[in-house]
Coordinates of C-alpha atoms in Angstrom, one line a residue:
M1435 CA 159.4 75.8 203.8
A1436 CA 160.7 78.3 201.0
P1437 CA 164.2 77.7 199.9
E1438 CA 166.8 80.4 200.7
K1439 CA 168.0 82.9 198.2
N1440 CA 171.5 81.7 198.2
S1441 CA 170.7 77.9 197.9
D1442 CA 172.6 76.1 195.4
G1443 CA 169.6 74.2 194.1
L1444 CA 168.6 77.0 191.6
D1445 CA 166.7 74.2 189.9
N1446 CA 163.8 75.3 192.3
Y1447 CA 163.6 78.7 190.9
A1448 CA 162.5 77.7 187.2
F1449 CA 161.0 81.1 187.2
T1450 CA 161.4 83.8 189.8
V1451 CA 160.0 87.3 189.8
D1452 CA 160.9 89.9 192.6
G1453 CA 161.7 87.2 195.2
V1454 CA 158.4 85.2 194.4
D1455 CA 159.2 81.4 193.8
H1456 CA 156.8 79.6 191.8
F1457 CA 157.0 75.8 192.2
C1458 CA 155.3 73.0 193.7
E1459 CA 156.4 71.0 196.5
L1460 CA 156.6 67.3 196.4
P1461 CA 156.1 64.9 199.2
E1462 CA 159.8 64.3 199.9
N1463 CA 160.4 68.1 200.0
K1464 CA 157.9 68.6 202.8
K1465 CA 159.8 66.3 205.1
E1466 CA 162.9 68.5 204.9
S1467 CA 162.9 70.8 207.9
D1468 CA 166.1 73.0 207.0
G1469 CA 166.3 72.7 203.4
F1470 CA 165.9 70.7 200.4
S1471 CA 167.7 67.5 199.6
E1472 CA 169.3 67.2 196.1
R1473 CA 166.6 64.5 195.2
G1474 CA 163.8 66.7 196.2
D1475 CA 165.5 69.7 194.5
R1476 CA 165.6 68.0 191.2
N1477 CA 162.1 66.9 191.5
K1478 CA 160.5 70.2 191.8
L1479 CA 158.2 71.7 189.4
A1480 CA 158.3 75.4 188.3
Y1481 CA 154.5 75.5 187.9
C1482 CA 152.0 72.8 188.9
V1483 CA 148.8 72.0 186.8
T1484 CA 146.5 74.7 188.3
D1485 CA 149.2 77.4 188.4
I1486 CA 149.0 80.3 186.0
P1487 CA 152.5 81.6 184.7
P1488 CA 152.8 85.1 183.5
W1489 CA 151.0 85.8 180.0
Y1490 CA 154.2 86.3 178.1
L1491 CA 155.7 82.9 179.6
C1492 CA 152.7 81.2 178.6
I1493 CA 153.2 82.3 175.1
F1494 CA 156.8 81.2 175.0
L1495 CA 156.0 77.8 176.6
G1496 CA 153.0 77.4 174.3
I1497 CA 155.1 78.0 171.4
Q1498 CA 157.7 75.4 172.6
H1499 CA 154.9 72.8 173.0
Y1500 CA 153.6 73.7 169.5
L1501 CA 157.2 73.2 168.0
T1502 CA 157.3 70.0 169.9
A1503 CA 154.4 68.6 168.2
F1504 CA 155.2 70.2 165.0
G1505 CA 157.3 67.4 163.7
G1506 CA 154.7 64.8 164.2
I1507 CA 151.8 66.8 163.1
I1508 CA 153.2 68.1 159.9
A1509 CA 154.6 64.6 159.0
I1510 CA 151.0 63.2 158.9
P1511 CA 149.5 65.2 156.0
L1512 CA 152.9 64.9 154.1
I1513 CA 152.6 61.1 154.4
L1514 CA 148.9 61.0 153.5
S1515 CA 149.7 63.2 150.3
Q1516 CA 151.2 60.1 148.7
G1517 CA 148.3 57.9 149.1
L1518 CA 145.9 60.9 148.2
C1519 CA 147.9 61.4 144.9
L1520 CA 149.0 64.9 146.1
Q1521 CA 152.8 64.6 145.8
H1522 CA 152.8 67.4 143.1
D1523 CA 150.3 69.8 144.7
G1524 CA 152.2 71.5 147.3
L1525 CA 149.5 74.2 147.9
T1526 CA 146.7 71.4 148.8
Q1527 CA 149.5 70.0 151.1
S1528 CA 149.6 73.4 152.8
H1529 CA 146.0 73.5 153.2
L1530 CA 146.1 70.0 154.8
I1531 CA 148.8 71.3 157.2
S1532 CA 146.8 74.4 158.1
T1533 CA 143.6 72.2 158.6
I1534 CA 145.2 69.7 161.1
F1535 CA 146.8 72.5 163.0
F1536 CA 143.5 74.2 163.4
V1537 CA 141.7 70.9 164.3
S1538 CA 144.6 70.0 166.8
G1539 CA 144.2 73.5 168.6
V1540 CA 140.5 73.1 168.9
C1541 CA 140.7 69.5 170.3
T1542 CA 143.5 70.7 172.7
L1543 CA 141.3 73.5 174.2
L1544 CA 138.4 71.0 174.5
Q1545 CA 140.7 68.3 176.2
V1546 CA 142.2 70.8 178.7
T1547 CA 139.0 72.6 179.5
F1548 CA 136.4 69.7 179.6
G1549 CA 138.2 66.4 179.0
V1550 CA 140.8 65.0 181.3
R1551 CA 142.1 68.6 182.1
L1552 CA 145.9 67.6 182.3
P1553 CA 148.4 69.8 180.5
I1554 CA 148.6 67.3 177.3
L1555 CA 148.5 68.5 173.8
Q1556 CA 146.2 66.8 171.0
G1557 CA 147.4 66.2 167.6
G1558 CA 147.3 63.9 164.6
T1559 CA 147.8 60.2 165.4
F1560 CA 150.2 57.9 163.6
T1561 CA 148.0 54.9 164.8
L1562 CA 145.5 55.8 162.0
L1563 CA 148.1 56.1 159.4
S1564 CA 148.8 52.4 158.8
P1565 CA 145.1 51.5 158.2
T1566 CA 144.7 54.7 156.2
M1567 CA 147.5 53.8 153.8
A1568 CA 146.5 50.1 153.6
L1569 CA 143.2 51.3 152.5
L1570 CA 144.5 53.9 150.0
S1571 CA 146.6 51.0 148.6
M1572 CA 143.6 48.8 147.6
P1573 CA 143.1 48.3 143.9
E1574 CA 140.0 50.7 143.8
W1575 CA 142.0 53.6 145.4
T1576 CA 145.4 53.2 143.7
C1577 CA 146.4 56.7 142.4
P1578 CA 146.2 56.9 138.5
A1579 CA 149.7 56.8 136.8
W1580 CA 149.4 60.2 135.5
T1581 CA 149.0 61.8 138.8
Q1582 CA 152.6 60.5 139.6
N1583 CA 154.2 62.5 136.8
A1584 CA 154.6 66.2 137.7
S1585 CA 154.5 67.3 134.0
L1586 CA 151.0 65.6 133.3
V1587 CA 149.4 67.1 136.6
N1588 CA 147.2 70.0 136.4
T1589 CA 146.4 71.0 140.0
T1590 CA 143.4 73.1 139.1
S1591 CA 141.7 70.5 136.8
P1592 CA 138.4 69.1 137.8
E1593 CA 139.7 65.7 137.0
F1594 CA 142.6 65.9 139.5
I1595 CA 140.6 67.6 142.0
H1596 CA 137.9 64.7 141.9
V1597 CA 141.0 62.1 142.2
W1598 CA 142.0 63.4 145.4
Q1599 CA 138.9 64.7 147.0
S1600 CA 137.3 61.4 146.5
R1601 CA 139.8 59.7 148.5
M1602 CA 139.7 62.2 151.3
Q1603 CA 135.9 62.1 151.3
M1604 CA 136.1 58.2 151.9
L1605 CA 138.6 58.8 154.7
Q1606 CA 136.6 61.6 156.3
G1607 CA 133.4 59.5 156.6
S1608 CA 135.5 56.3 157.9
I1609 CA 137.0 58.3 160.6
M1610 CA 133.8 60.0 161.6
V1611 CA 132.1 56.6 162.0
G1612 CA 135.0 54.9 163.7
S1613 CA 135.3 57.8 166.1
L1614 CA 131.8 57.1 167.4
F1615 CA 133.1 54.0 168.9
Q1616 CA 135.6 56.1 170.9
V1617 CA 133.0 58.5 172.1
L1618 CA 131.1 55.5 173.3
V1619 CA 133.8 53.8 175.2
G1620 CA 134.7 57.1 176.8
F1621 CA 131.5 58.5 178.1
S1622 CA 129.9 55.1 178.8
G1623 CA 132.7 54.6 181.5
L1624 CA 134.0 51.3 180.2
I1625 CA 137.6 52.9 180.2
G1626 CA 137.1 53.9 183.7
L1627 CA 135.8 50.5 184.8
F1628 CA 138.8 48.8 183.0
M1629 CA 141.2 50.8 184.9
R1630 CA 140.7 49.1 188.1
F1631 CA 142.8 46.1 186.9
I1632 CA 145.7 48.3 185.6
G1633 CA 148.7 48.7 187.9
P1634 CA 152.4 49.5 187.5
L1635 CA 153.2 46.5 185.5
T1636 CA 150.6 47.3 182.9
I1637 CA 151.4 51.1 182.8
A1638 CA 155.2 50.6 182.9
P1639 CA 155.5 48.8 179.5
T1640 CA 152.8 50.7 178.0
I1641 CA 154.4 54.1 178.5
S1642 CA 157.9 52.8 178.0
L1643 CA 157.0 51.4 174.5
I1644 CA 155.6 54.5 173.5
G1645 CA 159.0 56.0 173.4
L1646 CA 160.9 52.9 172.4
S1647 CA 158.6 52.2 169.6
L1648 CA 159.4 55.7 168.0
F1649 CA 163.0 55.0 167.9
D1650 CA 163.0 54.4 164.1
S1651 CA 161.2 57.7 163.5
A1652 CA 163.8 59.5 165.5
G1653 CA 166.6 57.8 163.9
M1654 CA 165.1 58.3 160.3
N1655 CA 164.7 62.1 160.8
A1656 CA 168.0 62.6 162.6
G1657 CA 169.9 60.4 160.0
H1658 CA 169.4 63.1 157.3
H1659 CA 172.2 64.8 158.9
W1660 CA 173.7 63.5 162.0
G1661 CA 175.7 66.6 162.6
I1662 CA 172.8 69.0 162.7
S1663 CA 170.8 66.4 164.8
A1664 CA 173.6 65.9 167.3
M1665 CA 173.9 69.7 167.8
T1666 CA 170.3 70.0 168.4
T1667 CA 170.1 67.3 170.9
C1668 CA 173.3 68.7 172.8
L1669 CA 171.9 72.1 172.9
I1670 CA 168.6 70.7 174.5
V1671 CA 170.7 68.7 177.1
I1672 CA 173.0 71.6 177.8
F1673 CA 170.2 73.9 178.4
S1674 CA 168.0 71.6 180.5
Q1675 CA 170.5 69.8 182.5
Y1676 CA 173.8 71.8 182.7
L1677 CA 172.7 75.3 182.4
R1678 CA 169.5 75.1 184.5
H1679 CA 170.9 76.8 187.5
I1680 CA 171.9 79.9 185.6
A1681 CA 169.4 82.8 186.0
I1682 CA 169.4 85.4 183.3
P1683 CA 168.7 88.9 184.3
V1684 CA 166.0 90.6 182.1
P1685 CA 164.4 94.0 182.3
K1686 CA 161.0 94.5 183.9
Y1687 CA 158.6 97.3 184.6
S1688 CA 156.2 97.7 187.6
R1689 CA 154.3 100.5 189.1
A1690 CA 156.2 99.9 192.6
K1691 CA 159.8 99.5 191.3
K1692 CA 159.6 101.1 187.9
F1693 CA 162.3 99.7 185.5
H1694 CA 164.4 97.0 187.1
T1695 CA 165.8 93.6 186.4
T1696 CA 164.5 90.4 187.6
R1697 CA 166.1 86.7 187.3
I1698 CA 164.6 84.3 185.0
F1699 CA 165.8 80.7 184.9
I1700 CA 165.2 80.6 181.2
F1701 CA 167.4 77.5 180.2
Q1702 CA 165.4 75.3 182.5
I1703 CA 161.9 76.2 181.3
L1704 CA 162.7 76.9 177.6
P1705 CA 165.2 74.3 176.6
V1706 CA 163.5 72.8 173.7
L1707 CA 162.4 76.1 172.1
L1708 CA 166.0 77.5 172.6
G1709 CA 167.6 74.6 171.2
I1710 CA 165.3 74.2 168.1
T1711 CA 165.5 78.0 167.4
L1712 CA 169.3 78.0 167.7
S1713 CA 169.8 74.9 165.4
W1714 CA 167.2 76.4 163.0
L1715 CA 169.2 79.7 162.7
I1716 CA 172.4 77.8 162.1
C1717 CA 170.7 75.8 159.3
Y1718 CA 169.5 78.8 157.8
L1719 CA 173.0 80.6 157.8
L1720 CA 174.4 77.3 156.4
T1721 CA 171.7 77.3 153.7
I1722 CA 172.3 80.8 152.5
Y1723 CA 176.1 80.6 152.2
N1724 CA 175.5 77.1 150.5
V1725 CA 177.5 75.2 152.9
L1726 CA 174.7 72.5 152.8
P1727 CA 174.3 70.7 149.5
S1728 CA 171.7 72.0 147.1
D1729 CA 171.3 68.4 145.2
P1730 CA 168.4 66.5 146.6
D1731 CA 170.4 63.1 146.2
K1732 CA 173.2 64.2 148.4
Y1733 CA 173.5 63.7 152.1
G1734 CA 172.4 66.7 154.1
Y1735 CA 170.1 68.3 151.5
L1736 CA 167.2 67.9 154.1
A1737 CA 169.0 70.3 156.7
R1738 CA 168.4 73.3 154.4
T1739 CA 165.7 75.5 155.1
D1740 CA 164.9 76.5 151.7
I1741 CA 163.4 73.3 150.4
K1742 CA 159.8 74.3 150.9
G1743 CA 160.2 78.0 150.1
D1744 CA 157.6 77.5 147.2
V1745 CA 155.0 76.5 149.6
T1746 CA 155.6 79.6 151.7
G1747 CA 155.1 81.8 148.7
K1748 CA 151.9 80.1 147.5
A1749 CA 150.2 79.9 150.9
P1750 CA 147.6 82.5 151.4
W1751 CA 147.7 85.0 154.3
F1752 CA 144.4 84.0 155.7
R1753 CA 142.5 80.9 155.4
F1754 CA 139.8 79.5 157.7
P1755 CA 139.2 75.8 157.5
Y1756 CA 135.7 74.7 157.8
P1757 CA 133.8 71.2 158.0
G1758 CA 133.0 69.6 154.7
Q1759 CA 135.7 71.6 152.8
W1760 CA 136.7 68.9 150.5
G1761 CA 133.0 67.8 149.8
V1762 CA 130.3 65.4 151.5
P1763 CA 132.0 62.4 153.3
S1764 CA 131.3 58.9 152.2
V1765 CA 131.8 55.7 154.3
S1766 CA 133.9 52.6 153.5
L1767 CA 133.2 49.4 155.5
A1768 CA 136.8 48.4 155.1
G1769 CA 137.9 51.9 156.2
V1770 CA 135.6 51.8 159.4
F1771 CA 137.2 48.5 160.5
G1772 CA 140.6 49.6 159.9
I1773 CA 140.0 53.2 161.6
L1774 CA 138.7 50.9 164.6
A1775 CA 141.8 49.1 165.2
G1776 CA 143.6 52.5 165.1
V1777 CA 141.2 54.0 167.5
I1778 CA 141.7 51.1 170.0
S1779 CA 145.4 51.5 169.9
S1780 CA 145.2 55.2 170.4
M1781 CA 143.1 54.8 173.5
I1782 CA 145.4 52.5 175.2
E1783 CA 148.2 54.8 174.4
S1784 CA 146.2 57.8 175.7
V1785 CA 145.5 56.2 179.0
G1786 CA 149.2 55.7 179.4
D1787 CA 149.8 59.3 178.5
Y1788 CA 147.4 60.5 181.1
H1789 CA 149.3 58.8 183.7
A1790 CA 152.6 59.9 182.5
C1791 CA 151.3 63.5 182.2
A1792 CA 150.0 63.4 185.7
R1793 CA 153.1 62.3 187.1
L1794 CA 155.3 64.7 185.3
S1795 CA 153.2 67.6 186.0
G1796 CA 152.7 66.9 189.8
A1797 CA 149.1 66.1 189.7
P1798 CA 147.4 63.4 191.5
P1799 CA 146.6 60.1 189.4
P1800 CA 143.7 60.8 186.9
P1801 CA 140.3 59.4 188.4
R1802 CA 138.1 57.4 186.4
H1803 CA 135.6 60.1 185.6
A1804 CA 138.5 62.2 184.3
I1805 CA 139.8 59.3 182.1
N1806 CA 136.2 58.7 180.9
R1807 CA 135.9 62.2 179.9
G1808 CA 139.4 62.4 178.3
I1809 CA 138.9 59.4 176.1
G1810 CA 135.4 60.7 175.2
I1811 CA 136.7 64.0 174.2
E1812 CA 139.3 62.6 172.1
G1813 CA 136.7 60.7 170.2
I1814 CA 134.8 63.9 169.7
G1815 CA 138.3 65.2 168.5
C1816 CA 138.5 62.5 165.9
L1817 CA 134.9 63.3 164.8
L1818 CA 135.9 66.8 164.2
A1819 CA 139.1 65.9 162.4
G1820 CA 137.0 64.0 160.2
A1821 CA 134.4 66.5 159.6
W1822 CA 137.1 69.2 158.9
G1823 CA 139.1 66.7 156.6
T1824 CA 142.5 66.3 158.0
G1825 CA 142.5 62.8 156.7
N1826 CA 143.4 61.6 160.2
G1827 CA 142.3 61.8 163.9
T1828 CA 143.5 63.2 167.2
T1829 CA 145.1 61.7 170.1
S1830 CA 147.1 62.9 173.0
Y1831 CA 150.8 63.7 172.2
S1832 CA 153.5 61.7 173.9
E1833 CA 156.2 64.3 172.7
N1834 CA 154.6 66.9 174.9
V1835 CA 154.4 64.7 177.7
G1836 CA 158.3 64.5 177.4
A1837 CA 158.5 68.2 177.3
L1838 CA 156.8 68.6 180.5
G1839 CA 159.5 66.3 182.2
I1840 CA 162.2 68.3 180.8
T1841 CA 160.8 71.9 181.3
K1842 CA 159.3 71.0 184.7
V1843 CA 156.5 73.3 183.8
G1844 CA 153.1 71.5 184.1
S1845 CA 150.6 74.4 184.0
R1846 CA 147.7 73.7 181.8
M1847 CA 147.4 77.4 180.8
V1848 CA 150.4 76.9 178.8
I1849 CA 148.8 74.1 176.9
V1850 CA 145.6 76.4 176.6
A1851 CA 148.2 79.1 175.0
S1852 CA 149.6 76.5 172.7
G1853 CA 146.1 75.5 171.5
F1854 CA 145.3 79.0 170.5
I1855 CA 148.7 79.2 168.8
M1856 CA 147.8 76.3 166.8
I1857 CA 144.4 77.7 165.8
I1858 CA 146.0 80.9 164.8
M1859 CA 148.8 79.0 162.8
G1860 CA 146.0 77.1 161.2
M1861 CA 144.1 80.5 160.1
F1862 CA 147.3 82.3 158.9
G1863 CA 148.7 80.4 156.2
K1864 CA 151.8 82.0 155.6
I1865 CA 152.8 82.1 159.2
G1866 CA 152.2 78.4 159.5
A1867 CA 154.0 77.8 156.1
I1868 CA 157.1 79.5 157.6
F1869 CA 157.5 76.7 160.4
T1870 CA 157.5 74.1 157.5
T1871 CA 161.2 75.3 156.8
I1872 CA 162.4 73.7 160.2
P1873 CA 164.8 71.1 158.9
T1874 CA 164.2 67.4 159.3
P1875 CA 167.4 66.8 161.2
V1876 CA 166.5 69.5 163.8
I1877 CA 163.2 67.7 164.4
G1878 CA 165.2 64.3 164.7
G1879 CA 167.4 65.6 167.2
M1880 CA 164.6 66.9 169.4
F1881 CA 162.8 63.5 169.2
L1882 CA 166.3 61.8 170.5
V1883 CA 165.7 63.7 173.9
M1884 CA 161.8 63.6 174.1
F1885 CA 161.4 59.8 173.5
G1886 CA 164.0 59.0 175.9
V1887 CA 162.3 60.9 178.7
I1888 CA 159.1 59.3 177.8
T1889 CA 160.7 55.7 178.1
A1890 CA 162.3 56.6 181.4
A1891 CA 158.9 58.0 182.8
G1892 CA 157.3 54.6 182.2
I1893 CA 160.1 52.5 183.6
S1894 CA 160.1 54.8 186.7
N1895 CA 156.7 53.1 187.6
L1896 CA 158.6 49.9 188.5
Q1897 CA 159.8 51.7 191.6
Y1898 CA 156.5 50.7 193.3
T1899 CA 156.7 46.9 192.4
D1900 CA 159.0 44.2 194.0
M1901 CA 161.7 43.8 191.4
N1902 CA 163.2 41.1 193.3
S1903 CA 160.2 39.1 192.6
S1904 CA 160.8 36.7 189.5
R1905 CA 157.0 37.1 188.8
N1906 CA 157.4 40.7 188.1
I1907 CA 160.7 40.4 186.3
F1908 CA 159.1 38.0 183.9
I1909 CA 156.0 40.0 183.3
F1910 CA 157.8 43.2 182.6
G1911 CA 160.6 41.6 180.6
F1912 CA 158.3 39.5 178.6
S1913 CA 156.1 42.4 177.8
M1914 CA 158.7 44.7 176.8
F1915 CA 160.4 42.2 174.5
T1916 CA 157.1 41.1 172.8
G1917 CA 156.2 44.6 172.6
L1918 CA 159.3 45.3 170.4
T1919 CA 159.5 41.8 168.7
I1920 CA 156.1 41.1 167.3
P1921 CA 155.5 44.5 165.7
N1922 CA 158.8 44.4 164.1
W1923 CA 158.2 40.9 162.6
I1924 CA 154.8 41.9 161.4
I1925 CA 156.2 45.1 159.9
K1926 CA 158.8 43.0 158.0
N1927 CA 156.3 40.3 156.9
P1928 CA 153.1 42.4 156.0
T1929 CA 151.7 39.4 154.1
S1930 CA 151.9 37.2 157.1
I1931 CA 148.3 38.0 158.1
A1932 CA 146.0 36.5 155.6
T1933 CA 142.8 35.4 157.2
G1934 CA 140.7 35.8 154.1
V1935 CA 138.8 38.7 155.5
V1936 CA 140.3 42.0 154.4
E1937 CA 138.7 44.0 157.3
L1938 CA 139.9 41.6 159.7
D1939 CA 143.4 41.7 158.3
H1940 CA 143.6 45.4 158.7
V1941 CA 142.5 45.2 162.3
L1942 CA 145.1 42.6 163.2
Q1943 CA 147.8 44.4 161.2
V1944 CA 147.3 47.6 163.0
L1945 CA 147.0 46.0 166.5
L1946 CA 150.0 43.9 166.0
T1947 CA 152.3 46.3 164.7
T1948 CA 151.5 48.7 167.8
S1949 CA 154.1 48.2 170.3
M1950 CA 152.1 49.9 173.2
F1951 CA 149.1 47.8 172.5
V1952 CA 151.1 44.6 172.3
G1953 CA 153.3 45.1 175.3
G1954 CA 150.5 46.8 177.4
F1955 CA 148.2 43.8 176.6
F1956 CA 150.7 41.3 177.9
G1957 CA 151.5 43.2 181.0
F1958 CA 147.7 43.5 181.6
L1959 CA 146.9 40.0 181.0
L1960 CA 149.9 38.4 183.1
D1961 CA 149.7 40.9 186.0
N1962 CA 146.0 40.0 186.5
T1963 CA 146.3 36.2 185.9
I1964 CA 149.5 35.2 187.5
P1965 CA 149.1 34.9 191.3
G1966 CA 150.6 37.6 193.3
T1967 CA 149.8 39.9 196.4
K1968 CA 148.9 43.6 195.8
R1969 CA 152.1 44.5 197.7
E1970 CA 154.2 42.4 195.4
R1971 CA 152.5 43.5 192.2
G1972 CA 153.1 47.2 193.5
I1973 CA 149.4 48.4 193.5
T1974 CA 149.4 49.1 197.3
A1975 CA 152.8 51.1 197.2
W1976 CA 151.8 52.8 193.8
N1977 CA 148.4 53.9 195.0
K1978 CA 149.7 55.1 198.3
A1979 CA 152.6 57.1 196.7
H1980 CA 150.1 58.6 194.3
Q1981 CA 147.7 59.2 197.4
D1982 CA 150.5 60.9 199.1
D1983 CA 151.3 63.1 196.0
S1984 CA 147.6 63.9 195.9
D1985 CA 147.8 65.2 199.6
N1986 CA 150.9 67.2 199.2
T1987 CA 150.4 68.8 195.8
L1988 CA 146.8 69.4 194.5
E1989 CA 143.4 68.2 195.3
S1990 CA 142.0 65.7 192.8
D1991 CA 138.8 67.9 192.4
E1992 CA 140.9 71.2 191.8
V1993 CA 142.8 69.3 188.9
Y1994 CA 140.0 67.2 187.5
G1995 CA 137.0 69.0 188.3
L1996 CA 135.0 70.7 185.5
P1997 CA 135.5 74.4 185.0
F1998 CA 133.1 77.4 185.3
R1999 CA 131.4 76.1 188.5
I2000 CA 129.9 73.3 186.7
N2001 CA 130.9 70.9 189.5
S2002 CA 128.8 72.9 192.0
C2003 CA 125.9 72.8 189.7
L2004 CA 126.1 69.1 189.3
S2005 CA 126.5 68.3 192.9
S2006 CA 122.9 69.6 193.5
L2007 CA 121.6 67.0 191.0
T2008 CA 121.2 63.7 192.4
W2009 CA 121.1 61.9 189.0
T2010 CA 124.6 62.9 188.0
K2011 CA 126.2 60.3 190.5
Y2012 CA 125.2 57.6 188.1
V2013 CA 126.9 59.4 184.8
P2014 CA 130.5 58.0 184.6
F2015 CA 132.1 61.0 183.4
C2016 CA 130.6 63.4 185.9
P2017 CA 133.1 64.4 189.0
T2018 CA 130.0 63.7 191.2
H2019 CA 130.0 59.9 190.1
Q2020 CA 129.8 57.6 193.0
F2021 CA 132.1 54.6 193.0
S2022 CA 131.9 51.6 195.2
T2023 CA 134.2 51.7 198.2
H2024 CA 135.5 48.3 197.4
D2025 CA 136.6 49.1 194.0
D2026 CA 140.1 48.5 193.3
T2027 CA 141.0 52.0 192.0
P2028 CA 143.5 54.4 192.7
S2029 CA 141.1 56.5 194.9
S2030 CA 140.1 53.4 197.1
L2031 CA 143.4 53.1 199.0
E2032 CA 141.9 51.6 202.1
S2033 CA 140.4 48.6 200.1
L2034 CA 143.9 47.9 198.5
E2035 CA 145.5 47.8 201.9
T2036 CA 142.9 45.5 203.5
K2037 CA 142.9 43.1 200.6
T2038 CA 146.5 42.1 200.5
E2039 CA 145.8 38.6 199.1
P2040 CA 143.5 38.0 196.2
N2041 CA 140.9 35.4 197.3
K2042 CA 139.6 32.9 194.8
D2043 CA 136.5 35.0 193.8
D2044 CA 138.7 38.0 192.9
T2045 CA 140.9 35.7 190.7
H2046 CA 138.2 34.5 188.9
I2047 CA 136.8 37.9 188.3
I2048 CA 140.3 39.2 187.1
A2049 CA 141.1 36.3 184.9
G2050 CA 137.6 36.7 183.2
V2051 CA 138.0 40.4 182.7
A2052 CA 141.5 40.0 181.3
L2053 CA 140.7 37.2 178.9

């Protein structure tokens, strides 16, 4: 039932044009016969996955997602520049930034079109930074002393170019070889098969720790000027929570009504973009009037917008990144093993992101064939990132999952627009360089909001479990605590892992410093080995709720099916049912998967055979 125009629940009209309401009905709303409850009102989505907002709104929302991921993506090449001996070569740094944005845009389009098909952005991954920096700190790759002195560096000399390009070529080859493992795991169906043993007590700590583990990054960025960061956070909170009911009249033209006005609830759908832009403008004014300190050693200097002005001036107007632009890639065995550790962590994080994204965008839970394709496409993305020479891979971005929860816009067409925007920014150097002037404290203030939403989205999965059960309390508490404690101790004691095998040390170092991996591993292991009924573990209620969501929002095939009528072509081929990443792939009706609700409800108690199988797989 459509809400009345005078309803107080204006949150439902995130975007309305001429009386046409764009939102997705959630299950609890369908039960309301006369109106919407407050709870249902708050859960409404402005646009679901398959909805297509107006083109201009797609552009604005795409820019918002681009800016949301901007801080994380741009930080990667800046951090890598230290290990690549590029601290004093701002122009090459801008080229790396353009390249990583270009590749992120290409990978985003591949993921939304042929991958998991959820509205989730692809970008550089921090899980590969640790093994990369560890590899570049090895004696044979340590930067020469003269590259650390700005007066001795000639950025155009063949010697200097060889120094940084040889390191980049080694990273490229290692990333390309390591990404083949992710491609194999995704398209072979191993990830989808693995998901039958994952329930709320595994997903909850994995997603929650994605946000909690980034508290240090948010604090470091915000700490450069807490006043600017607090202002950015307050603006986003005010726009997304307090002003979401306020509609702004804007002019519009149509053939029927000519020029007229229509109401847009802009504060609900563009809170992040508005908050960042306003804070950015204020920082610009404080910079030109010299209110902010100009001394790099003083507090608040990083809030200025003119710090990277030289990069904007030197960046070319047009530059097309291409594979092998830094030379022919080489391979390092130590680098491959280190990258593998980061790839494993990235896959586990991405599976959690898929579930969080589906939940926040009003989509059914991702089926196994979609997860298989998603992980496989991410592997292809890492392969492309290595070939193009970003010095990094690609993964699903948790920051943008948080943006979905705030804006209530889950349309994948918005992410398609964001992908094209990133490609354009990667090709037009000066336009992309302008965004490097966003002050670090503004990015930190945005992180404070985004990472909190991700944490809450993970914890919300516990509503399906029996949290009066001491078993569940122990599993979740232990998983969360160890997911924070072990990585923190390893980071403070980096020399504690010394097996004598450098490659093994790199693998253990990365895995044990990744909170999502540690917490998710213990949640998975304990949930599948400690005795408990499916109802107690929350698997029955979790799948039933998602099944209800699927029945009342969108069909799974509509969301996760392949585009361009590929599904109908594949359905006529009998052999495709044996391909794990095809939508026509047939699963056993007795699989413990989200799509097999009947089997979950009939098998409420695990028998001895099931216990042995689960314990064996978990170990």
